[in-house]
């Protein structure tokens, strides 16, 4: 009888296209028990495993050496406790699915990043954040989580259950085990009024403390080679405030942000000398707009223009110095940078490998259009950010190693001790965790 050849394993690629791998095997468990059996089997047969979410990290954090765990088989929202404002979800659920379910129950997540396509576990595992003076990263919303360790043990963790694992696994880099379920603290559903306006960088920096403190959510974009930018404030308003008309929303979000912007980026890539003028036009041409919508729709947009990114969290007071250095770096680069620099703010938290551990942060995100050179830009800024006590986003490109990161995180060795205990055989290891945590 003819034997059927096993289906070939497809090459996996992240969203940005800069990380690719063909894993030895792809497994798609659909329950905590199946996950436990899978991990026990991997440990017994000497394989390494790596769960992957929606592949939205730029670093190799989700690249599997051997067995890739597709977490889409664990994407159910398990329960919503309206009175306690808690939602329990399987770890592979996408944030947009969660947002819709929560909205139906009159609830919402307190804050979100720029996009909502990440999985819950993927987002928290790298410290995904939005902006807001009093709000920490998404991992700070976690009340409980279920972690399957490399030995297949199932740990139910919370502040009072396995507290050290809880402090580590909320930003765990997929290095401690596989999360199968997460309970998140929500708030009552809310509506935000966003105001976007062209600004002068000098004005923003002069008033930045008031802008951060005076708005629920404040961020700004700076256009390299110009003294201009765009500020966005989002503040809570009554639930029945008027939403942006549909056509205007499409014009701003889809057409201007993606279609026109993508065209300008391609133009800048083809003719680098035009980049400063393109930034000047973009910065001046940005129309002021005010719109109101459900919170997640104001926080998140669709990103179709692909790019590579580095993001550093620095102590908030170091922002002016970091931006001044960035201006000098940009002027000296042998190529032009086509994307604006995004600046956001978060509150201090107590999660060991959170970028915001123990301090209020300013985040500076450096982007470059897909296919354009970026490494000298990112490396030059990394030198500045490191000297300022900066911490690189775990999901965005950086070049730091364990020894250098150890100096930036007071509880780094505690994290490594939990990893040694939960995964002494390094079943969860990959090249990235070797780089940032050590072998
Ligand atoms: C267009 C775009 C916009 C972005 N916007 C923001 C933003 O506004 N703010 C921000 O902070 N970041 C942002 N990011 C970065 C992104 O949020 C993070 O990289 C996030 O980790 C991606 O989630 P994911 O589901 O794609 O996870 P992946 O990238 O697939 O995986 C990330 C990590 O999570 C681990 N993991 C996945 N599932 C599990 C599990 N079940 N158990 C244990 N570990 C697991 C993986 O092993 C890996 O270590 C953006 C990225 C892109 C491409």
CSV table of C-alpha atoms and ligand atoms in Angstrom, one decimal:
chain,number,residue,atom,x,y,z
A,1,UNK,CA,0.0,0.0,0.0
A,2,UNK,CA,1.3,3.4,-0.9
A,3,UNK,CA,2.2,5.5,2.1
A,4,UNK,CA,1.0,9.1,2.2
A,5,UNK,CA,3.8,11.5,2.9
A,6,UNK,CA,3.2,13.8,5.8
A,7,UNK,CA,2.1,17.4,4.9
A,8,UNK,CA,5.2,19.6,4.6
A,9,UNK,CA,5.6,22.1,7.4
A,10,UNK,CA,5.1,25.6,6.1
A,11,UNK,CA,7.6,28.4,6.8
A,12,UNK,CA,6.3,30.7,9.6
A,13,UNK,CA,6.9,34.4,9.3
A,14,UNK,CA,6.1,37.2,11.8
A,15,UNK,CA,4.0,40.2,10.7
A,16,UNK,CA,7.0,42.3,9.8
A,17,UNK,CA,8.6,39.5,7.7
A,18,UNK,CA,12.0,39.9,9.4
A,19,UNK,CA,11.7,36.6,11.4
A,20,UNK,CA,11.1,33.3,9.6
A,21,UNK,CA,11.4,29.7,10.6
A,22,UNK,CA,10.4,26.2,9.5
A,23,UNK,CA,9.7,24.4,12.8
A,24,UNK,CA,10.2,20.7,13.1
A,25,UNK,CA,6.5,20.3,14.0
A,26,UNK,CA,3.5,22.4,14.7
A,27,UNK,CA,1.2,21.3,17.5
A,28,UNK,CA,-2.3,22.8,18.2
A,29,UNK,CA,-3.5,21.7,21.6
A,30,UNK,CA,-7.0,22.6,22.5
A,31,UNK,CA,-7.0,22.2,26.3
A,32,UNK,CA,-4.7,22.6,29.3
A,33,UNK,CA,-4.5,18.8,29.6
A,34,UNK,CA,-3.4,18.5,26.0
A,35,UNK,CA,-0.8,21.2,26.6
A,36,UNK,CA,0.5,19.4,29.6
A,37,UNK,CA,0.8,16.1,27.7
A,38,UNK,CA,2.6,17.9,24.8
A,39,UNK,CA,5.1,19.5,27.1
A,40,UNK,CA,5.8,16.3,29.0
A,41,UNK,CA,6.4,14.6,25.7
A,42,UNK,CA,8.6,17.3,24.4
A,43,UNK,CA,10.7,17.2,27.6
A,44,UNK,CA,11.0,13.4,27.4
A,45,UNK,CA,12.1,13.4,23.7
A,46,UNK,CA,14.5,16.3,24.1
A,47,UNK,CA,12.5,18.8,22.0
A,48,UNK,CA,12.2,22.6,22.6
A,49,UNK,CA,8.8,24.2,22.3
A,50,UNK,CA,7.7,27.7,21.7
A,51,UNK,CA,4.1,29.0,21.8
A,52,UNK,CA,3.3,31.6,19.1
A,53,UNK,CA,0.5,34.2,19.2
A,54,UNK,CA,-0.3,36.3,16.3
A,55,UNK,CA,3.4,36.8,15.3
A,56,UNK,CA,3.4,40.5,16.0
A,57,UNK,CA,6.7,40.7,17.7
A,58,UNK,CA,9.7,42.0,15.7
A,59,UNK,CA,12.2,40.2,17.7
A,60,UNK,CA,12.8,36.4,17.5
A,61,UNK,CA,11.0,36.0,20.8
A,62,UNK,CA,8.3,33.7,19.2
A,63,UNK,CA,10.6,31.8,16.9
A,64,UNK,CA,10.5,28.0,17.6
A,65,UNK,CA,13.6,25.9,17.5
A,66,UNK,CA,11.7,22.6,17.3
A,67,UNK,CA,8.0,22.5,18.1
A,68,UNK,CA,5.9,25.5,17.4
A,69,UNK,CA,2.7,25.7,19.5
A,70,UNK,CA,-0.1,27.2,17.6
A,71,UNK,CA,-2.3,28.7,20.3
A,72,UNK,CA,-5.3,29.4,18.1
A,73,UNK,CA,-6.9,26.2,19.5
A,74,UNK,CA,-7.2,28.0,22.8
A,75,UNK,CA,-9.1,31.1,21.8
A,76,UNK,CA,-12.4,30.9,23.7
A,77,UNK,CA,-13.6,33.6,26.1
A,78,UNK,CA,-14.3,31.4,29.1
A,79,UNK,CA,-16.5,33.6,31.4
A,80,UNK,CA,-17.4,37.2,32.2
A,81,UNK,CA,-18.1,38.2,35.8
A,82,UNK,CA,-19.9,41.5,35.2
A,83,UNK,CA,-20.3,42.3,38.9
A,84,UNK,CA,-16.6,41.6,39.7
A,85,UNK,CA,-15.5,43.2,36.4
A,86,UNK,CA,-13.4,40.1,35.6
A,87,UNK,CA,-13.0,38.2,32.3
A,88,UNK,CA,-11.4,34.8,32.0
A,89,UNK,CA,-10.2,33.9,28.6
A,90,UNK,CA,-8.1,31.2,27.0
A,91,UNK,CA,-4.7,32.5,26.2
A,92,UNK,CA,-4.8,32.4,22.4
A,93,UNK,CA,-7.9,34.7,22.1
A,94,UNK,CA,-7.2,37.8,20.1
A,95,UNK,CA,-7.6,41.2,21.8
A,96,UNK,CA,-10.3,42.3,19.3
A,97,UNK,CA,-12.4,39.3,20.1
A,98,UNK,CA,-12.1,40.0,23.8
A,99,UNK,CA,-12.9,43.7,23.2
A,100,UNK,CA,-16.2,42.8,21.4
A,101,UNK,CA,-17.2,40.3,24.0
A,102,UNK,CA,-16.5,42.7,26.8
A,103,UNK,CA,-18.4,45.5,25.1
A,104,UNK,CA,-21.5,43.2,25.0
A,105,UNK,CA,-21.2,42.9,28.8
A,106,UNK,CA,-20.7,46.7,29.4
A,107,UNK,CA,-17.0,46.2,30.2
A,108,UNK,CA,-13.7,47.1,28.6
A,109,UNK,CA,-10.0,46.7,29.2
A,110,UNK,CA,-8.6,49.8,30.9
A,111,UNK,CA,-6.1,50.5,28.1
A,112,UNK,CA,-4.7,49.0,24.9
A,113,UNK,CA,-1.9,49.5,22.5
A,114,UNK,CA,-2.1,50.7,18.9
A,115,UNK,CA,-3.5,47.4,17.5
A,116,UNK,CA,-5.8,44.7,18.8
A,117,UNK,CA,-4.8,41.7,16.7
A,118,UNK,CA,-2.4,40.2,19.3
A,119,UNK,CA,-3.3,37.2,21.4
A,120,UNK,CA,-3.9,37.9,25.1
A,121,UNK,CA,-0.9,35.7,26.2
A,122,UNK,CA,1.3,37.1,23.4
A,123,UNK,CA,0.5,40.6,24.3
A,124,UNK,CA,1.2,40.2,28.0
A,125,UNK,CA,4.3,38.1,27.5
A,126,UNK,CA,6.3,41.0,26.0
A,127,UNK,CA,4.9,43.8,28.1
A,128,UNK,CA,2.6,45.3,25.5
A,129,UNK,CA,1.4,48.7,26.5
A,130,UNK,CA,-0.6,51.8,25.4
A,131,UNK,CA,-0.3,55.3,26.8
A,132,UNK,CA,-1.6,56.9,30.0
A,133,UNK,CA,0.0,58.5,33.0
A,134,UNK,CA,-1.8,56.4,35.5
A,135,UNK,CA,-2.0,53.1,33.6
A,136,UNK,CA,0.6,50.3,33.4
A,137,UNK,CA,1.1,47.8,30.6
A,138,UNK,CA,-1.6,45.2,29.7
A,139,UNK,CA,0.1,42.7,32.1
A,140,UNK,CA,-0.9,44.8,35.0
A,141,UNK,CA,-4.5,43.9,34.3
A,142,UNK,CA,-3.9,40.2,35.0
A,143,UNK,CA,-5.6,38.9,38.1
A,144,UNK,CA,-4.8,35.2,37.6
A,145,UNK,CA,-3.2,33.0,35.0
A,146,UNK,CA,-2.8,29.3,34.4
A,147,UNK,CA,0.7,28.2,33.4
A,148,UNK,CA,1.7,24.8,32.2
A,149,UNK,CA,5.4,24.3,33.0
A,150,UNK,CA,7.9,22.5,31.0
A,151,UNK,CA,7.4,19.4,33.2
A,152,UNK,CA,3.7,19.5,32.4
A,153,UNK,CA,2.7,20.7,35.8
A,154,UNK,CA,-0.4,23.1,35.9
A,155,UNK,CA,0.1,26.1,38.1
A,156,UNK,CA,-2.8,28.4,38.9
A,157,UNK,CA,-1.0,31.7,39.8
A,158,UNK,CA,-2.2,34.9,41.4
A,159,UNK,CA,-0.8,37.5,43.8
A,160,UNK,CA,-1.5,35.0,46.6
A,161,UNK,CA,-0.8,31.7,44.8
A,162,UNK,CA,2.7,31.1,43.5
A,163,UNK,CA,3.4,34.8,43.9
A,164,UNK,CA,6.9,34.6,42.5
A,165,UNK,CA,5.7,32.8,39.4
A,166,UNK,CA,2.9,35.3,39.1
A,167,UNK,CA,5.4,38.2,39.3
A,168,UNK,CA,7.6,36.6,36.6
A,169,UNK,CA,5.0,35.1,34.2
A,170,UNK,CA,2.9,38.2,33.6
A,171,UNK,CA,5.8,39.3,31.4
A,172,UNK,CA,7.4,35.9,30.9
A,173,UNK,CA,8.8,36.1,27.3
A,174,UNK,CA,7.3,32.6,26.7
A,175,UNK,CA,10.3,31.3,28.7
A,176,UNK,CA,8.6,29.9,31.8
A,177,UNK,CA,5.9,27.6,30.3
A,178,UNK,CA,2.8,28.0,28.3
A,179,UNK,CA,-0.1,30.1,29.6
A,180,UNK,CA,-3.4,28.5,28.8
A,181,UNK,CA,-5.9,30.8,30.6
A,182,UNK,CA,-5.8,34.4,31.9
A,183,UNK,CA,-8.2,36.4,34.1
A,184,UNK,CA,-8.1,40.1,33.4
A,185,UNK,CA,-9.4,43.0,35.5
A,186,UNK,CA,-11.7,45.2,33.4
A,187,UNK,CA,-13.5,48.5,33.9
A,188,UNK,CA,-17.0,49.6,33.0
A,189,UNK,CA,-17.3,50.2,29.2
A,190,UNK,CA,-16.2,53.8,28.3
A,191,UNK,CA,-16.2,56.1,25.4
A,192,UNK,CA,-13.2,58.3,24.5
A,193,UNK,CA,-13.0,61.6,22.7
A,194,UNK,CA,-9.8,61.8,20.8
A,195,UNK,CA,-8.2,65.1,19.7
A,196,UNK,CA,-5.4,64.9,17.1
A,197,UNK,CA,-3.6,68.1,16.3
A,198,UNK,CA,-0.4,69.2,14.5
A,199,UNK,CA,2.1,70.6,17.1
A,200,UNK,CA,5.6,72.0,17.4
A,201,UNK,CA,7.9,69.6,19.2
A,202,UNK,CA,9.3,72.4,21.3
A,203,UNK,CA,5.8,73.3,22.5
A,204,UNK,CA,5.0,69.7,23.4
A,205,UNK,CA,8.3,69.3,25.4
A,206,UNK,CA,7.7,72.6,27.2
A,207,UNK,CA,4.3,71.4,28.4
A,208,UNK,CA,4.7,67.7,28.5
A,209,UNK,CA,4.2,67.2,32.2
A,210,UNK,CA,0.8,69.0,32.1
A,211,UNK,CA,-0.2,67.1,28.9
A,212,UNK,CA,0.5,63.8,30.5
A,213,UNK,CA,-1.2,64.6,33.8
A,214,UNK,CA,-4.1,66.6,32.3
A,215,UNK,CA,-5.3,63.8,29.9
A,216,UNK,CA,-6.4,60.3,30.4
A,217,UNK,CA,-4.2,59.2,27.5
A,218,UNK,CA,-1.6,61.4,25.8
A,219,UNK,CA,0.9,60.5,23.1
A,220,UNK,CA,2.7,62.3,20.3
A,221,UNK,CA,4.5,61.6,17.0
A,222,UNK,CA,7.6,63.5,16.0
A,223,UNK,CA,8.5,63.9,12.3
A,224,UNK,CA,12.3,63.5,11.9
A,225,UNK,CA,14.1,66.4,10.1
A,226,UNK,CA,11.4,68.8,11.2
A,227,UNK,CA,10.5,70.5,14.5
A,228,UNK,CA,6.9,69.3,14.0
A,229,UNK,CA,4.7,66.5,15.2
A,230,UNK,CA,1.2,65.4,15.9
A,231,UNK,CA,-0.3,65.1,19.4
A,232,UNK,CA,-3.2,62.8,20.4
A,233,UNK,CA,-5.2,63.2,23.6
A,234,UNK,CA,-8.0,60.8,24.5
A,235,UNK,CA,-10.3,61.5,27.4
A,236,UNK,CA,-13.4,59.9,28.8
A,237,UNK,CA,-16.7,61.4,27.8
A,238,UNK,CA,-20.4,60.3,28.4
A,239,UNK,CA,-21.4,57.1,26.7
A,240,UNK,CA,-23.8,58.9,24.2
A,241,UNK,CA,-21.2,61.3,22.8
A,242,UNK,CA,-21.4,61.5,19.0
A,243,UNK,CA,-19.2,59.0,17.0
A,244,UNK,CA,-17.2,60.1,14.0
A,245,UNK,CA,-19.2,59.8,10.8
A,246,UNK,CA,-18.3,56.5,9.0
A,247,UNK,CA,-16.9,58.1,5.8
A,248,UNK,CA,-14.7,60.5,7.8
A,249,UNK,CA,-13.4,57.6,9.9
A,250,UNK,CA,-12.6,55.6,6.8
A,251,UNK,CA,-10.9,58.7,5.2
A,252,UNK,CA,-8.7,59.3,8.2
A,253,UNK,CA,-7.9,55.8,9.3
A,254,UNK,CA,-7.8,53.7,6.2
A,255,UNK,CA,-7.1,56.1,3.4
A,256,UNK,CA,-4.8,58.7,5.0
A,257,UNK,CA,-3.1,56.5,7.6
A,258,UNK,CA,-2.6,53.5,5.4
A,259,UNK,CA,-3.1,54.2,1.6
A,260,UNK,CA,-1.6,57.7,1.3
A,261,UNK,CA,1.0,57.1,4.0
A,262,UNK,CA,2.2,53.8,2.4
A,263,UNK,CA,2.6,55.7,-0.9
A,264,UNK,CA,4.6,58.4,0.7
A,265,UNK,CA,6.9,55.8,2.4
A,266,UNK,CA,7.5,54.1,-1.0
A,267,UNK,CA,8.3,57.5,-2.5
A,268,UNK,CA,10.8,58.2,0.3
A,269,UNK,CA,12.4,54.7,-0.1
A,270,UNK,CA,12.8,55.3,-3.9
A,271,UNK,CA,14.1,58.9,-3.5
A,272,UNK,CA,15.7,59.3,0.0
A,273,UNK,CA,16.5,63.0,-0.6
A,274,UNK,CA,12.8,63.7,-0.6
A,275,UNK,CA,12.2,62.3,2.9
A,276,UNK,CA,12.6,65.5,4.9
A,277,UNK,CA,10.1,67.3,2.5
A,278,UNK,CA,7.7,64.3,2.8
A,279,UNK,CA,7.9,64.7,6.6
A,280,UNK,CA,7.3,68.4,6.4
A,281,UNK,CA,4.3,67.9,4.1
A,282,UNK,CA,2.9,65.1,6.4
A,283,UNK,CA,3.4,67.2,9.6
A,284,UNK,CA,1.9,70.3,8.1
A,285,UNK,CA,-0.8,68.5,6.2
A,286,UNK,CA,-2.1,66.7,9.2
A,287,UNK,CA,-5.5,68.1,9.8
A,288,UNK,CA,-6.8,68.6,13.3
A,289,UNK,CA,-9.6,66.2,14.1
A,290,UNK,CA,-11.8,65.3,17.0
A,291,UNK,CA,-13.7,62.1,17.2
A,292,UNK,CA,-15.5,60.0,19.7
A,293,UNK,CA,-15.9,56.2,19.9
A,294,UNK,CA,-15.9,53.1,22.0
A,295,UNK,CA,-12.5,53.0,23.9
A,296,UNK,CA,-10.9,50.1,22.0
A,297,UNK,CA,-11.8,51.8,18.7
A,298,UNK,CA,-10.0,55.0,19.7
A,299,UNK,CA,-7.0,53.1,21.1
A,300,UNK,CA,-6.5,50.8,18.2
A,301,UNK,CA,-6.1,51.3,14.4
A,302,UNK,CA,-5.4,49.0,11.5
A,303,UNK,CA,-1.8,49.0,10.4
A,304,UNK,CA,-1.3,48.0,6.8
A,305,UNK,CA,2.0,49.7,6.0
A,306,UNK,CA,4.6,47.2,7.2
A,307,UNK,CA,7.7,48.4,9.1
A,308,UNK,CA,10.4,47.4,11.5
A,309,UNK,CA,10.5,48.8,15.0
A,310,UNK,CA,12.6,49.4,18.1
A,311,UNK,CA,11.1,50.8,21.2
A,312,UNK,CA,12.8,51.9,24.4
A,313,UNK,CA,11.2,52.8,27.8
A,314,UNK,CA,13.3,55.4,29.6
A,315,UNK,CA,12.7,57.1,32.9
A,316,UNK,CA,10.1,59.8,32.2
A,317,UNK,CA,12.5,62.6,33.1
A,318,UNK,CA,15.0,61.4,30.5
A,319,UNK,CA,12.7,62.1,27.6
A,320,UNK,CA,14.1,65.5,26.5
A,321,UNK,CA,17.6,64.1,26.5
A,322,UNK,CA,16.6,61.0,24.6
A,323,UNK,CA,14.8,63.1,21.9
A,324,UNK,CA,17.7,65.6,21.6
A,325,UNK,CA,20.1,62.7,21.1
A,326,UNK,CA,17.8,61.2,18.5
A,327,UNK,CA,17.8,64.4,16.5
A,328,UNK,CA,21.6,64.3,16.4
A,329,UNK,CA,21.6,60.6,15.4
A,330,UNK,CA,19.1,61.2,12.6
A,331,UNK,CA,21.1,64.0,11.2
A,332,UNK,CA,24.3,61.9,11.1
A,333,UNK,CA,22.8,58.7,9.5
A,334,UNK,CA,23.9,57.8,6.0
A,335,UNK,CA,20.2,57.2,5.1
A,336,UNK,CA,16.8,58.8,5.7
A,337,UNK,CA,14.2,57.6,8.1
A,338,UNK,CA,10.7,57.5,6.7
A,339,UNK,CA,8.6,57.0,9.8
A,340,UNK,CA,7.7,59.3,12.7
A,341,UNK,CA,9.0,58.6,16.2
A,342,UNK,CA,6.1,57.7,18.6
A,343,UNK,CA,6.2,58.8,22.2
A,344,UNK,CA,4.0,57.3,24.9
A,345,UNK,CA,3.8,57.1,28.7
A,346,UNK,CA,3.0,54.5,31.3
A,347,UNK,CA,2.8,54.2,35.1
A,348,UNK,CA,5.2,52.2,37.2
A,349,UNK,CA,4.3,48.6,38.1
A,350,UNK,CA,5.8,45.7,40.1
A,351,UNK,CA,6.1,43.0,37.4
A,352,UNK,CA,9.7,41.8,37.3
A,353,UNK,CA,10.5,42.1,33.6
A,354,UNK,CA,8.0,44.8,32.8
A,355,UNK,CA,9.6,47.8,31.1
A,356,UNK,CA,7.8,49.9,33.7
A,357,UNK,CA,9.1,48.0,36.7
A,358,UNK,CA,9.4,50.5,39.6
A,359,UNK,CA,9.3,53.7,37.5
A,360,UNK,CA,7.1,55.9,35.4
A,361,UNK,CA,8.2,55.6,31.8
A,362,UNK,CA,8.4,57.5,28.5
A,363,UNK,CA,8.5,55.1,25.5
A,364,UNK,CA,10.2,56.1,22.3
A,365,UNK,CA,9.3,54.0,19.3
A,366,UNK,CA,11.6,54.1,16.3
A,367,UNK,CA,10.2,52.8,13.0
A,368,UNK,CA,11.6,52.3,9.6
A,369,UNK,CA,9.7,51.3,6.4
A,370,UNK,CA,10.0,47.6,5.6
A,371,UNK,CA,13.0,47.0,3.3
A,372,UNK,CA,14.7,50.2,4.2
A,373,UNK,CA,18.0,50.2,6.3
A,374,UNK,CA,17.5,50.5,10.1
A,375,UNK,CA,20.3,48.9,12.0
A,376,UNK,CA,22.7,51.9,12.4
A,377,UNK,CA,19.7,54.0,13.5
A,378,UNK,CA,18.5,51.5,16.1
A,379,UNK,CA,22.0,50.7,17.4
A,380,UNK,CA,22.9,54.4,17.7
A,381,UNK,CA,19.8,55.1,19.7
A,382,UNK,CA,20.3,52.0,21.8
A,383,UNK,CA,23.6,53.3,23.0
A,384,UNK,CA,21.9,56.5,24.2
A,385,UNK,CA,18.9,54.7,25.7
A,386,UNK,CA,21.1,52.2,27.5
A,387,UNK,CA,23.1,55.0,29.1
A,388,UNK,CA,19.8,56.6,30.3
A,389,UNK,CA,18.7,53.4,32.0
A,390,UNK,CA,16.5,52.4,29.1
A,391,UNK,CA,14.8,49.1,28.8
A,392,UNK,CA,14.0,47.7,25.3
A,393,UNK,CA,10.5,46.4,24.5
A,394,UNK,CA,10.8,42.6,24.5
A,395,UNK,CA,8.8,42.3,21.2
A,396,UNK,CA,10.7,45.0,19.3
A,397,UNK,CA,14.2,44.9,17.8
A,398,UNK,CA,17.2,45.5,20.1
A,399,UNK,CA,20.7,44.2,20.5
A,400,UNK,CA,21.0,43.8,24.3
A,401,UNK,CA,22.3,40.7,26.0
A,402,UNK,CA,21.6,39.2,29.4
A,403,UNK,CA,24.5,40.8,31.2
A,404,UNK,CA,23.5,44.3,29.9
A,405,UNK,CA,19.8,43.7,30.7
A,406,UNK,CA,20.6,42.5,34.2
A,407,UNK,CA,21.7,46.0,35.0
A,408,UNK,CA,18.4,47.5,33.8
A,409,UNK,CA,16.1,45.2,35.8
A,410,UNK,CA,16.4,45.0,39.6
A,411,UNK,CA,14.6,41.6,39.7
A,412,UNK,CA,16.4,40.0,36.8
A,413,UNK,CA,18.1,37.3,38.8
A,414,UNK,CA,14.8,36.5,40.6
A,415,UNK,CA,13.2,35.9,37.2
A,416,UNK,CA,16.1,33.7,36.2
A,417,UNK,CA,15.7,31.8,39.4
A,418,UNK,CA,12.1,31.1,38.7
A,419,UNK,CA,13.1,29.9,35.2
A,420,UNK,CA,15.7,27.6,36.6
A,421,UNK,CA,13.1,26.1,38.9
A,422,UNK,CA,10.3,25.7,36.3
A,423,UNK,CA,12.4,24.8,33.3
A,424,UNK,CA,15.8,23.5,34.3
A,425,UNK,CA,16.1,21.5,31.0
A,426,UNK,CA,15.3,24.7,28.9
A,427,UNK,CA,12.5,23.1,27.0
A,428,UNK,CA,11.1,26.7,26.5
A,429,UNK,CA,14.4,28.1,25.2
A,430,UNK,CA,15.1,29.6,21.8
A,431,UNK,CA,17.9,31.8,20.4
A,432,UNK,CA,16.2,35.0,21.7
A,433,UNK,CA,15.8,33.8,25.3
A,434,UNK,CA,19.4,32.6,25.2
A,435,UNK,CA,20.4,36.1,24.2
A,436,UNK,CA,18.3,38.1,26.7
A,437,UNK,CA,18.2,35.7,29.7
A,438,UNK,CA,21.4,33.6,29.2
A,439,UNK,CA,21.7,29.9,28.5
B,1,LIG,C1,1.7,46.7,13.9
B,1,LIG,C2,2.1,46.4,15.3
B,1,LIG,C3,1.7,47.3,16.3
B,1,LIG,C4,2.1,47.1,17.6
B,1,LIG,N1,1.7,47.9,18.6
B,1,LIG,C5,2.1,47.8,19.9
B,1,LIG,C6,1.7,48.8,20.9
B,1,LIG,O1,1.0,49.7,20.6
B,1,LIG,N2,2.3,48.6,22.1
B,1,LIG,C7,3.2,47.6,22.4
B,1,LIG,O2,3.6,47.5,23.5
B,1,LIG,N3,3.5,46.7,21.5
B,1,LIG,C8,3.0,46.8,20.2
B,1,LIG,N4,3.4,45.8,19.3
B,1,LIG,C9,4.2,44.7,19.7
B,1,LIG,C10,3.2,43.5,20.1
B,1,LIG,O3,2.2,43.9,20.9
B,1,LIG,C11,4.0,42.5,20.9
B,1,LIG,O4,5.2,42.1,20.2
B,1,LIG,C12,3.2,41.2,21.3
B,1,LIG,O5,4.0,40.4,22.1
B,1,LIG,C13,2.7,40.5,20.1
B,1,LIG,O6,1.7,39.6,20.5
B,1,LIG,P1,1.4,38.2,19.6
B,1,LIG,O7,0.1,37.6,20.0
B,1,LIG,O8,1.6,38.5,18.2
B,1,LIG,O9,2.6,37.3,20.2
B,1,LIG,P2,3.9,36.7,19.5
B,1,LIG,O10,4.6,37.8,18.9
B,1,LIG,O11,3.5,35.6,18.6
B,1,LIG,O12,4.6,36.1,20.8
B,1,LIG,C14,5.2,37.0,21.7
B,1,LIG,C15,5.7,36.2,22.9
B,1,LIG,O13,4.6,35.6,23.6
B,1,LIG,C16,4.9,34.3,23.8
B,1,LIG,N5,3.6,33.6,23.9
B,1,LIG,C17,2.6,33.6,23.0
B,1,LIG,N6,1.6,32.8,23.4
B,1,LIG,C18,2.0,32.3,24.7
B,1,LIG,C19,1.4,31.5,25.6
B,1,LIG,N7,0.1,31.0,25.4
B,1,LIG,N8,2.0,31.2,26.8
B,1,LIG,C20,3.3,31.8,27.0
B,1,LIG,N9,3.9,32.5,26.1
B,1,LIG,C21,3.2,32.8,25.0
B,1,LIG,C22,5.7,33.8,22.6
B,1,LIG,O14,6.4,32.6,22.9
B,1,LIG,C23,6.6,35.0,22.5
B,1,LIG,O15,7.6,34.9,23.5
B,1,LIG,C24,3.0,46.0,18.0
B,1,LIG,C25,3.4,45.1,16.9
B,1,LIG,C26,3.0,45.4,15.6
B,1,LIG,C27,3.5,44.4,14.5
